[in-house]
Amino acid sequence: MKQFSIKAVWGLMSVYLLMGSAARGHQAPTAKPFDLIQWNNGKFIYGADYYPEAWPESQWEKDAAMMQEAGINFVRLGEFAWVKMEPQEGHFDFAWLDRALKVLNAHGIRAVLGTPTASPPAWLYAKYPNIAAMDTKGVRYRYGSRRNYCLHNADFIAATTRIVTAMAEHFKGHPGVIGWQIDNELGNPKCYDPDSLAAFQAWCQHKYHTLDALNAAWGTVFWGHTYQAWREIPLPWNTLFDTSNPSLALDFDRFWSDSTHSYLDLQAAILRRIAPRQAVTHNEMGMFPDVDYYDLNRSLDFVAWDNYPTFEKDYSQYAGVGLSHDLMRGSKDNANYMIMEQQGGAGGWSVFFGRQAPASLYRVWAYQSVAHGADGVCYFRWRTSRYGTEQYWEGILDQDSYRNSRYFAVAQIGKELGQLTPLLHGSKVESPVAVLVSPDSRWAQQIQPGVEDFDYDRQLHDYYDAFRRAGVSVDVVFPPSDLSAYRIVVAPALYVSNQALVDKLHTYVKNGGTLFLTFRSGVKDEHNMVTDQTLPGPFADLAGLAIHEFDPQVNEEQEVLGPGESSFPARTWSDVLDPSTAKVLATYGKGYYAGKPAVTENQAGKGWVYYVGTESKSPFFYDRLISLAAQKSLVALNAKIPPGVEVAVRQKAGTKIIFVLNYTSANQTVPLDQACQNALTGKTEPMDVQIPAYGVKVLTVQ
Ligand code: GLA
């Protein structure tokens, strides 16, 4: 085994850090989307996360046979088995994994292998104690959980390089191994140790070149925090009542995302060099904020993510998971993706997080993944663990391997997906509407929310959910995405922006697009410094208004009168709008600015801009707003979809594949505008489609 000197490793680290810092937001979209079904030999990917190392070898054959019987053709293996593969430093044992693969492959099941770096062996921590991450108080994490390594530690980089290289060398030609999952749910905890501090200082130097530029960008004149040497730059405190400079804190968030990307790139480069015929992915976390997934996913062949719908508690609120699906799809230019961990049973660690859902609801959730663009569904996990933290995190099977109701639900979908594969192959979600997620604004608002109740993600949902209630497909776009194909773009709370994004939104509207802007837009420049222009800063001309007064809704609730005759409760924030060219659609109802504008509409070039100066807990407020915009932009809304029922569409070559998903315990009737074919039975369905409780229909129409 090759030995790595510290010097060489530091050289490698600085190269990989700089790769990350240079990469974010500047890379072109991948030319050709990855075809997951073709990758899996023409089969829809249907799988389970399997841990053969945790079960007697005598059980493997029975497991593989039961998987095959349920239509499973895919497994993810090995992502926490580092110590099994490298029991001592530099000594490897892959024989057990070879044997497991042989059993699985014999049943037509192929594998993605996880690089096991999320869970380093105890011997590694004992030998190199400084690989443990350090919290903001300077305390290192103790051994015994997972993911608590520091990705700026040279010994950890060396250990990562060694295990990934050895795995890639061993499995590169294996016909039953089709790809790799790098690490497991990268992104946290953030590490505040001396190695991270040095890496952050190097990152700042690479970004700003001179201390004068950094001091100007961060406004370090405030409290006299001017830096005269790179080594004086501190890490943020990240505590409640954080007094760190917000510009420094935002750069630290960017640095952390870049560091995560660089660590992934380090592994991806090894895998691509040694095993170029196997695909590379990572299991992501939907709305997880600490990584800019758009940036990270430039390095992957396709997106995979971990989908746990029961976190939503109220299962009829399907849009919570829906937005995560759409964000994950949007983070790689709307290419189809896969679910690496689809919920297969109730979840819990020391306690269950929710009640057990009926088995049929697991089927609805699996179809929801497919409806939003997944070309693969892999359940977490095949069987609930007998050991460790996740004894209450159910797999498809319980510990006794009894064919329970979840197993039969899984087997039913397995059969159905087999039947639907030719129809699904090549189909995609196509959306007239997009919501724009700005990682910079999201981070900056976490640093300084302005009011405690401020919630960026909730604002995304306010608008996203309204479109989904009306059956409209919604894409999630990021600042580098192309907006030109969308009729409506919602860009909530665009707090931080740079000139490129400002120009892009101006062009979009001038060319006929409809744009929603909301309170706290245009407040900060790209360095998280407040603009000296009148708010909404660079968007004032587009919105046709000025804001000279705002009111953080700390304790009280406001009221909005309009649009139309209705009134709605208003919360969080009130921008008091002073229109120049904009038309007033709603006014405030209470307090000293009662009667002043709250919502406006402005024509700019060929397009329209809606400025919404507040937030409401009433969904009807958003239904009203989107219907105004939809009329202008000719987006068709279906106002008759019952609550708790989702209508989602994939399309290909003139065929629409319509998924009608019922998350409620009641039978439902869903009026569609055309009679459709049932894709599973071949029969024609009436225009008023009947969906049983916790049921699904997959329909087609030309
Ligand atoms: C995450 C992890 C899995 C497992 C599940 C359930 O998604 O990736 O390893 O821990 O959560 O807790």
XYZ file of C-alpha atoms and ligand atoms in Angstrom:
714
model
C 0.000 0.000 0.000
C 1.250 3.426 -0.909
C 2.269 5.731 1.939
C 1.356 9.421 1.797
C 3.641 12.045 3.323
C 2.018 14.911 5.240
C 3.549 17.390 2.821
C 2.050 15.639 -0.171
C -1.307 15.459 1.544
C -1.253 19.183 2.354
C -0.380 19.855 -1.273
C -3.365 17.750 -2.315
C -5.622 19.493 0.203
C -4.784 22.967 -0.964
C -5.404 21.932 -4.558
C -8.736 20.414 -3.672
C -9.812 23.381 -1.562
C -9.022 25.792 -4.336
C -10.911 23.595 -6.808
C -13.950 24.020 -4.575
C -13.686 27.743 -4.096
C -13.238 28.332 -7.777
C -16.096 26.059 -8.727
C -19.236 27.444 -7.109
C -21.772 28.852 -9.449
C -19.443 29.120 -12.406
C -19.744 25.823 -14.191
C -21.874 25.153 -17.203
C -24.732 22.645 -16.907
C -23.757 19.063 -17.752
C -24.275 18.478 -21.450
C -26.082 15.141 -21.502
C -28.362 13.912 -18.720
C -27.446 10.507 -17.305
C -29.914 7.748 -18.242
C -30.462 5.798 -15.012
C -32.668 3.119 -16.558
C -30.148 2.407 -19.303
C -27.417 2.287 -16.632
C -29.401 -0.426 -14.836
C -29.609 -2.639 -17.964
C -32.956 -1.188 -19.038
C -34.627 -1.880 -15.692
C -36.223 0.726 -13.485
C -33.930 0.861 -10.432
C -35.753 -0.793 -7.580
C -33.748 -1.545 -4.509
C -32.969 -1.738 -0.840
C -30.094 -0.569 1.348
C -28.621 -3.799 2.597
C -26.092 -4.481 5.362
C -24.852 -8.064 4.834
C -22.083 -7.450 7.371
C -24.735 -7.239 10.101
C -26.416 -10.595 9.395
C -25.189 -14.196 9.420
C -23.841 -15.236 6.045
C -26.279 -18.149 6.090
C -29.125 -15.599 5.804
C -27.843 -13.862 2.653
C -29.232 -16.361 0.171
C -32.730 -16.197 1.667
C -32.564 -12.385 1.690
C -31.527 -12.229 -1.964
C -34.306 -14.638 -2.961
C -36.913 -12.579 -1.082
C -35.602 -9.409 -2.701
C -35.848 -10.931 -6.157
C -39.378 -12.103 -5.387
C -40.295 -8.465 -4.524
C -38.907 -7.174 -7.831
C -35.730 -5.759 -6.292
C -32.830 -5.497 -8.738
C -30.496 -3.091 -6.906
C -28.775 -2.716 -3.516
C -26.566 -0.159 -1.867
C -23.870 -1.773 0.238
C -20.987 -0.972 2.506
C -21.314 2.730 3.337
C -20.601 2.184 7.049
C -18.328 -0.870 6.799
C -14.893 0.789 6.805
C -13.573 -1.297 9.709
C -14.719 -4.523 7.990
C -12.846 -3.490 4.847
C -9.742 -2.062 6.532
C -9.494 -3.761 9.936
C -5.974 -2.416 10.398
C -4.260 0.529 8.778
C -3.342 -0.413 5.217
C -4.653 -4.034 5.497
C -7.755 -4.657 3.458
C -10.375 -7.402 3.434
C -12.974 -7.317 0.677
C -13.597 -11.067 0.573
C -16.839 -10.824 2.593
C -18.167 -8.172 0.220
C -17.179 -10.272 -2.805
C -19.175 -13.170 -1.364
C -22.206 -10.968 -0.629
C -22.092 -9.539 -4.157
C -21.921 -13.046 -5.613
C -25.097 -14.086 -3.786
C -26.952 -10.897 -4.754
C -25.746 -10.867 -8.367
C -26.940 -14.470 -8.782
C -30.460 -13.152 -8.094
C -30.194 -10.409 -10.712
C -29.362 -7.718 -8.148
C -26.576 -5.233 -8.891
C -24.952 -2.827 -6.478
C -23.765 0.654 -5.756
C -21.000 0.601 -3.148
C -20.783 3.335 -0.546
C -17.334 4.680 0.205
C -17.390 4.213 3.986
C -15.835 7.500 5.055
C -18.877 8.696 7.026
C -18.022 6.196 9.739
C -14.280 5.912 10.329
C -12.947 2.988 12.396
C -12.238 3.411 16.106
C -8.575 2.549 15.481
C -8.256 5.563 13.183
C -9.542 7.953 15.857
C -7.320 6.341 18.492
C -4.223 6.717 16.349
C -5.031 10.206 14.993
C -7.216 11.937 17.616
C -7.194 15.204 15.675
C -9.345 13.785 12.889
C -12.336 14.327 15.206
C -14.308 17.458 14.360
C -14.245 20.345 16.839
C -17.326 22.325 17.858
C -17.509 26.122 18.184
C -16.434 25.920 21.838
C -13.215 24.158 20.873
C -14.283 20.707 22.102
C -13.505 17.700 19.897
C -16.307 15.197 19.268
C -15.897 11.869 21.043
C -15.807 8.648 19.037
C -19.070 6.722 18.826
C -21.375 8.405 16.343
C -20.682 9.009 12.661
C -19.828 11.917 10.361
C -17.907 13.612 13.174
C -14.603 13.860 11.330
C -12.851 17.005 10.231
C -12.460 17.118 6.483
C -9.514 19.506 6.726
C -7.394 17.114 8.724
C -4.429 15.768 6.740
C -4.530 12.338 8.415
C -8.195 11.974 7.551
C -7.552 12.976 3.946
C -4.767 10.375 3.783
C -7.037 7.696 5.283
C -9.852 8.634 2.878
C -7.526 8.451 -0.088
C -6.252 5.052 1.006
C -9.632 3.335 1.534
C -11.256 4.837 -1.577
C -8.267 3.888 -3.723
C -8.249 0.338 -2.373
C -11.990 -0.112 -2.921
C -11.855 1.318 -6.430
C -8.916 -0.947 -7.342
C -10.672 -4.030 -6.009
C -14.133 -3.458 -7.513
C -13.315 -1.510 -10.694
C -14.008 -4.410 -13.041
C -16.771 -6.090 -11.067
C -19.768 -6.647 -13.367
C -22.176 -6.547 -10.427
C -20.967 -3.151 -9.191
C -22.430 -0.383 -11.320
C -21.460 2.643 -9.303
C -20.447 4.438 -6.161
C -22.082 6.512 -3.487
C -19.477 8.869 -2.019
C -19.591 9.054 1.807
C -23.074 9.418 3.328
C -25.104 12.630 3.614
C -22.145 15.006 3.495
C -22.338 18.452 5.023
C -22.169 18.436 8.798
C -21.044 18.875 11.486
C -19.041 21.961 10.631
C -15.582 21.796 12.107
C -13.930 24.701 13.960
C -10.483 23.239 14.631
C -7.106 24.838 13.844
C -6.872 22.960 10.503
C -10.236 24.400 9.452
C -9.154 27.864 10.535
C -6.005 27.617 8.397
C -8.065 26.325 5.463
C -10.564 29.197 5.863
C -7.762 31.760 5.899
C -6.319 30.198 2.716
C -9.779 30.228 1.115
C -10.158 33.958 1.947
C -6.754 34.712 0.471
C -7.637 32.832 -2.711
C -10.941 34.694 -2.992
C -9.846 38.245 -2.169
C -6.142 38.238 -3.125
C -5.463 41.301 -0.934
C -6.394 42.155 2.624
C -7.565 45.569 1.442
C -10.121 43.870 -0.790
C -11.274 41.597 2.046
C -11.490 44.472 4.541
C -13.545 46.512 2.079
C -15.868 43.602 1.200
C -16.501 42.709 4.830
C -16.769 46.300 6.086
C -14.224 45.592 8.802
C -14.129 49.285 9.697
C -17.066 48.376 11.954
C -15.824 47.886 15.550
C -12.314 48.305 14.171
C -11.991 44.675 13.027
C -9.534 45.460 10.241
C -7.202 42.559 9.387
C -3.531 43.185 8.658
C -2.463 39.561 8.164
C -4.366 36.531 6.802
C -3.617 34.613 9.996
C -5.610 37.178 12.018
C -8.891 36.167 10.356
C -11.044 34.200 12.833
C -13.790 31.616 12.389
C -17.324 32.816 13.154
C -18.724 32.033 16.585
C -22.056 30.707 15.306
C -23.703 31.106 18.678
C -27.048 32.533 19.657
C -26.647 36.329 19.690
C -23.791 35.824 17.261
C -21.704 38.940 17.093
C -19.542 37.782 14.199
C -19.368 39.990 11.157
C -22.235 38.806 8.868
C -19.970 39.121 5.810
C -17.380 36.857 7.417
C -20.131 34.455 8.493
C -21.549 34.236 4.955
C -18.089 33.585 3.547
C -17.639 30.857 6.162
C -20.871 29.203 4.980
C -19.608 29.382 1.392
C -16.233 28.036 2.504
C -17.927 25.139 4.271
C -19.977 24.262 1.205
C -16.842 24.513 -0.956
C -14.910 22.340 1.505
C -17.626 19.690 1.334
C -17.528 19.862 -2.436
C -13.755 19.575 -2.455
C -13.876 16.526 -0.190
C -16.403 14.914 -2.533
C -14.206 15.855 -5.512
C -11.211 14.216 -3.885
C -13.096 10.916 -3.782
C -14.764 11.387 -7.171
C -11.372 11.974 -8.826
C -10.003 8.693 -7.431
C -13.082 6.726 -8.499
C -13.169 8.217 -11.992
C -9.448 7.643 -12.524
C -9.465 4.013 -11.400
C -13.029 2.914 -12.214
C -14.158 5.126 -15.100
C -16.945 2.784 -16.204
C -18.793 2.980 -12.888
C -21.062 5.941 -12.130
C -20.567 8.297 -9.196
C -23.290 9.769 -6.982
C -23.955 10.873 -3.405
C -27.017 10.574 -1.142
C -28.246 14.107 -0.483
C -30.816 15.552 1.883
C -33.376 17.605 0.005
C -33.745 20.974 1.722
C -30.566 20.554 3.821
C -29.126 24.075 3.860
C -25.391 23.699 4.541
C -24.345 22.561 1.057
C -24.980 24.340 -2.220
C -26.243 21.245 -4.028
C -26.372 22.964 -7.400
C -22.648 23.478 -7.119
C -21.890 20.050 -5.621
C -23.813 18.206 -8.288
C -21.559 19.463 -11.083
C -19.282 16.650 -9.852
C -21.806 13.792 -9.960
C -23.186 11.659 -12.763
C -26.673 11.897 -11.312
C -28.437 13.070 -8.173
C -29.567 10.671 -5.469
C -31.281 11.693 -2.261
C -32.757 10.324 0.958
C -36.500 10.732 1.228
C -38.268 10.381 4.596
C -41.872 11.610 4.181
C -42.930 10.851 7.767
C -40.839 13.800 8.943
C -43.787 15.835 7.663
C -46.038 14.419 10.440
C -49.279 15.391 8.657
C -49.106 12.965 5.758
C -51.677 14.856 3.684
C -49.213 17.787 3.429
C -47.466 16.183 0.472
C -45.862 19.433 -0.738
C -43.194 19.293 1.979
C -41.634 16.260 0.333
C -42.620 17.503 -3.130
C -40.436 20.594 -2.815
C -37.465 18.469 -1.755
C -37.945 16.263 -4.819
C -38.112 19.277 -7.089
C -35.131 20.947 -5.459
C -33.071 17.799 -5.877
C -34.109 17.509 -9.537
C -33.383 21.205 -10.104
C -29.954 20.910 -8.530
C -28.807 19.077 -11.638
C -30.667 20.968 -14.329
C -33.865 18.916 -14.026
C -32.313 15.619 -14.998
C -34.064 12.559 -13.582
C -32.571 11.273 -10.343
C -32.948 8.422 -7.887
C -33.930 7.919 -4.275
C -31.092 6.211 -2.428
C -33.078 5.951 0.816
C -36.835 5.811 0.394
C -38.685 5.423 3.662
C -39.559 1.764 4.117
C -41.083 1.820 7.608
C -41.585 4.076 10.621
C -38.560 6.106 11.684
C -37.026 6.685 15.083
C -33.868 6.567 17.154
C -34.533 6.559 20.897
C -38.241 7.113 20.197
C -40.370 6.705 17.095
C -40.768 10.019 15.291
C -44.344 9.355 14.263
C -47.054 6.760 14.021
C -46.792 3.802 11.687
C -48.251 4.719 8.313
C -50.503 2.196 6.550
C -48.487 0.025 4.158
C -50.406 1.450 1.198
C -49.051 4.927 1.998
C -45.492 3.681 1.458
C -46.663 2.815 -2.041
C -48.051 6.346 -2.542
C -44.757 7.874 -1.376
C -42.745 5.657 -3.700
C -44.956 6.748 -6.604
C -44.575 10.374 -5.528
C -40.828 9.973 -6.024
C -41.393 8.562 -9.502
C -43.942 11.271 -10.332
C -41.399 13.998 -9.521
C -38.727 12.503 -11.781
C -37.087 9.607 -9.920
C -35.952 6.794 -12.209
C -34.950 4.723 -9.204
C -36.328 3.971 -5.756
C -34.165 2.214 -3.175
C -35.653 1.650 0.271
C -33.923 2.302 3.553
C -33.434 -0.414 4.667
C -34.020 -4.030 3.761
C -34.444 -5.112 7.393
C -34.529 -3.206 10.686
C -31.273 -3.467 12.610
C -30.980 -5.631 15.707
C -28.154 -3.427 16.940
C -27.139 0.130 17.595
C -28.874 3.480 17.340
C -31.400 2.505 14.688
C -33.268 -0.383 16.306
C -36.423 1.755 15.964
C -35.743 2.786 12.381
C -37.763 0.282 10.457
C -36.739 -1.330 7.241
C -39.112 -3.073 4.865
C -38.851 -6.174 7.037
C -38.694 -6.225 10.791
C -35.877 -8.098 12.548
C -37.769 -11.412 12.260
C -37.876 -11.260 8.405
C -41.635 -11.990 8.396
C -43.331 -11.085 5.107
C -45.274 -8.159 6.607
C -47.689 -5.729 4.948
C -44.843 -3.367 3.953
C -43.089 -6.202 2.149
C -46.221 -6.954 0.124
C -46.690 -3.251 -0.685
C -43.064 -3.120 -1.865
C -43.560 -6.257 -3.955
C -46.693 -4.782 -5.542
C -44.866 -1.610 -6.618
C -41.932 -3.677 -7.811
C -44.235 -5.528 -10.170
C -46.001 -2.357 -11.293
C -42.783 -0.464 -11.972
C -41.591 -3.387 -14.080
C -44.742 -2.999 -16.160
C -44.459 0.803 -16.368
C -40.752 0.981 -17.268
C -41.133 1.344 -21.081
C -43.641 4.150 -20.522
C -41.555 5.930 -17.899
C -38.219 5.578 -19.680
C -37.284 8.922 -21.235
C -40.133 10.859 -19.630
C -39.485 14.022 -17.593
C -41.207 16.640 -15.497
C -41.772 19.831 -17.492
C -42.857 22.921 -15.585
C -44.168 26.356 -16.569
C -43.279 27.728 -13.123
C -40.064 27.847 -11.111
C -39.123 28.895 -7.610
C -35.647 30.343 -7.264
C -33.525 29.147 -4.356
C -30.596 31.416 -3.547
C -28.130 29.596 -1.252
C -26.504 32.947 -0.416
C -29.828 34.478 0.672
C -30.738 31.384 2.641
C -27.404 31.427 4.502
C -27.457 35.183 5.047
C -30.947 35.006 6.508
C -29.898 32.222 8.845
C -27.100 34.495 10.017
C -29.405 37.520 10.458
C -33.064 36.529 10.127
C -34.183 40.068 10.973
C -37.124 38.703 12.950
C -37.027 35.436 14.849
C -39.945 34.041 12.935
C -38.334 34.619 9.554
C -38.226 31.349 7.615
C -36.860 31.320 4.079
C -38.046 27.780 3.374
C -41.552 28.597 4.574
C -41.682 31.403 2.029
C -40.665 28.993 -0.723
C -43.513 26.769 0.407
C -46.061 29.600 0.522
C -45.839 29.899 -3.262
C -44.736 26.386 -4.211
C -47.607 24.762 -2.307
C -50.155 27.080 -3.941
C -49.049 26.028 -7.436
C -48.989 22.363 -6.437
C -52.505 22.620 -4.946
C -53.572 23.779 -8.404
C -51.843 20.838 -10.107
C -49.073 22.935 -11.678
C -45.605 21.372 -11.968
C -42.925 23.531 -10.388
C -39.177 23.397 -10.966
C -36.626 24.661 -8.497
C -33.956 26.853 -10.067
C -30.722 28.281 -8.696
C -28.912 31.524 -9.564
C -26.918 29.931 -12.444
C -30.006 28.194 -13.964
C -31.546 29.242 -17.272
C -34.896 30.958 -16.598
C -35.979 31.638 -20.158
C -38.421 28.715 -20.495
C -40.538 29.610 -17.442
C -43.710 31.673 -17.588
C -43.566 32.469 -13.875
C -40.543 32.644 -11.553
C -40.980 33.128 -7.814
C -37.865 34.500 -6.104
C -38.802 34.871 -2.438
C -36.732 36.991 -0.053
C -33.859 37.556 -2.473
C -31.884 39.178 0.300
C -28.405 38.744 -1.216
C -27.798 39.119 -4.933
C -24.968 39.898 -7.294
C -25.030 41.815 -10.560
C -25.271 38.658 -12.685
C -28.477 37.578 -10.953
C -29.936 41.102 -11.018
C -29.254 41.281 -14.770
C -30.701 37.815 -15.345
C -33.980 38.721 -13.617
C -34.214 42.023 -15.511
C -33.726 40.212 -18.838
C -36.242 37.553 -17.850
C -38.965 40.115 -17.097
C -38.173 42.417 -20.023
C -38.580 39.411 -22.337
C -42.048 38.633 -21.019
C -41.549 36.632 -17.816
C -43.659 37.083 -14.694
C -41.628 37.498 -11.513
C -42.674 37.383 -7.859
C -40.476 39.290 -5.423
C -41.190 39.385 -1.714
C -40.130 41.345 1.383
C -36.392 41.460 2.159
C -35.411 41.478 -1.516
C -32.459 43.478 -2.790
C -31.300 44.302 0.735
C -27.688 43.112 0.520
C -24.883 42.908 -1.990
C -22.965 39.703 -2.637
C -20.732 40.401 0.387
C -23.719 40.548 2.729
C -23.386 44.320 3.064
C -26.562 46.441 3.075
C -27.149 48.444 -0.101
C -27.135 52.235 0.030
C -29.856 52.351 -2.625
C -33.491 52.769 -1.645
C -35.077 49.344 -1.163
C -35.735 47.033 -2.880
C -32.332 48.170 -4.146
C -31.501 46.736 -7.586
C -35.126 45.577 -8.051
C -36.837 48.935 -7.396
C -37.190 49.758 -11.114
C -38.515 46.293 -11.997
C -41.077 46.383 -9.183
C -41.982 50.042 -9.932
C -41.849 51.082 -6.273
C -39.730 52.251 -3.375
C -39.688 51.133 0.261
C -38.979 53.872 2.787
C -40.507 52.108 5.794
C -40.780 48.552 7.009
C -42.145 46.961 10.157
C -40.753 43.714 11.612
C -43.820 41.879 12.973
C -42.218 40.865 16.246
C -45.302 40.205 18.361
C -48.297 41.354 16.440
C -50.119 40.144 13.426
C -50.979 42.514 10.641
C -53.814 42.224 8.198
C -53.854 42.558 4.415
C -56.898 43.811 2.548
C -56.867 42.214 -0.890
C -56.144 41.127 -3.526
C -59.853 41.380 -4.293
C -62.498 41.768 -1.587
C -60.999 39.447 1.035
C -58.769 40.181 3.984
C -55.955 37.895 5.161
C -53.846 37.660 8.294
C -50.275 38.885 7.735
C -47.164 38.023 9.703
C -43.350 38.180 9.877
C -42.700 41.478 8.134
C -44.433 44.440 6.478
C -42.730 46.374 3.703
C -44.715 49.589 3.267
C -44.718 50.074 -0.499
C -44.506 53.419 -2.254
C -45.444 52.745 -5.889
C -44.064 54.786 -8.768
C -45.422 52.827 -11.752
C -46.826 49.794 -9.873
C -50.551 49.208 -9.377
C -51.749 48.486 -5.827
C -53.415 45.070 -5.330
C -53.637 44.990 -1.534
C -53.155 47.324 1.423
C -52.399 46.923 5.118
C -55.384 46.852 7.464
C -53.970 47.837 10.841
C -51.797 50.291 12.686
C -50.178 53.536 11.661
C -49.644 52.448 8.043
C -53.181 51.092 7.543
C -54.286 51.784 3.973
C -50.729 51.807 2.623
C -49.811 49.334 -0.160
C -48.789 45.780 0.753
C -48.928 44.022 -2.635
C -48.347 45.524 -6.081
C -48.221 44.548 -9.749
C -45.977 46.293 -12.252
C -45.497 45.937 -15.974
C -41.816 46.065 -16.965
C -40.946 45.559 -20.623
C -43.039 42.624 -21.860
C -43.303 41.094 -18.399
C -44.872 41.585 -15.002
C -43.514 41.882 -11.483
C -45.525 41.156 -8.340
C -44.065 42.551 -5.132
C -45.499 40.991 -1.985
C -44.465 43.013 1.062
C -45.597 40.542 3.711
C -46.391 36.910 4.462
C -49.679 35.247 5.382
C -50.490 32.027 7.160
C -53.593 31.780 4.980
C -53.094 29.547 1.926
C -55.961 31.404 0.236
C -53.809 34.549 0.051
C -51.357 32.638 -2.134
C -54.095 30.928 -4.151
C -55.345 34.417 -4.967
C -51.903 35.774 -5.845
C -50.959 32.913 -8.143
C -54.289 33.007 -9.924
C -53.653 36.670 -10.850
C -50.240 35.812 -12.236
C -51.490 32.646 -13.940
C -54.128 34.608 -15.865
C -51.469 37.001 -17.167
C -49.022 34.226 -18.028
C -51.543 31.728 -19.393
C -50.738 29.000 -16.876
C -53.700 26.643 -16.433
C -54.757 25.972 -12.829
C -56.989 23.137 -11.654
C -58.961 24.554 -8.720
C -60.821 21.288 -8.097
C -58.109 18.995 -6.777
C -59.235 17.904 -3.286
C -56.930 18.725 -0.344
C -54.498 15.898 0.359
C -54.524 14.702 -3.264
C -51.577 15.440 -5.524
C -51.610 15.503 -9.306
C -48.119 15.280 -10.799
C -47.107 14.835 -14.430
C -44.181 13.412 -16.426
C -44.119 13.836 -20.183
C -42.479 12.433 -23.268
C -43.063 12.786 -26.983
C -46.617 14.081 -26.747
C -47.687 11.664 -24.001
C -48.534 12.924 -20.530
C -48.154 10.473 -17.646
C -50.412 11.725 -14.869
C -49.949 10.444 -11.326
C -52.943 10.975 -9.045
C -51.828 10.367 -5.459
C -54.207 10.222 -2.512
C -52.506 10.848 0.845
C -55.793 10.858 2.788
C -57.774 8.132 4.549
C -60.882 8.885 2.426
C -61.806 7.863 -1.112
C -61.506 10.909 -3.380
C -62.813 12.141 -6.723
C -60.455 14.208 -8.855
C -61.886 16.045 -11.872
C -59.417 16.106 -14.779
C -59.967 17.995 -18.040
C -59.711 14.873 -20.229
C -60.548 11.198 -20.000
C -57.321 9.209 -19.602
C -56.089 5.639 -19.963
C -55.091 3.784 -16.835
C -51.465 2.822 -17.530
C -51.653 -0.323 -15.380
C -55.062 -1.742 -16.398
C -55.269 -0.303 -19.929
C -58.870 0.814 -19.255
C -60.258 4.290 -19.909
C -60.944 6.242 -16.727
C -63.841 8.717 -16.416
C -62.911 12.430 -16.284
C -63.908 12.345 -12.610
C -61.192 9.952 -11.498
C -61.942 7.893 -8.373
C -58.971 7.283 -6.095
C -59.252 4.981 -3.076
C -57.887 6.004 0.344
C -54.074 5.963 0.259
C -54.316 4.990 -3.395
C -52.558 5.860 -6.650
C -53.581 5.948 -10.283
C -51.124 6.250 -13.115
C -52.872 7.616 -16.210
C -51.805 8.509 -19.698
C -53.162 10.937 -22.229
C -51.841 11.904 -25.663
C -30.027 8.786 7.028
C -28.814 7.928 6.823
C -29.077 6.465 7.041
C -29.968 6.243 8.213
C -31.247 7.001 8.034
C -32.252 6.780 9.141
O -30.725 9.073 5.927
O -28.209 8.102 5.581
O -27.841 5.824 7.252
O -29.312 6.633 9.363
O -30.931 8.371 8.004
O -31.815 7.304 10.342
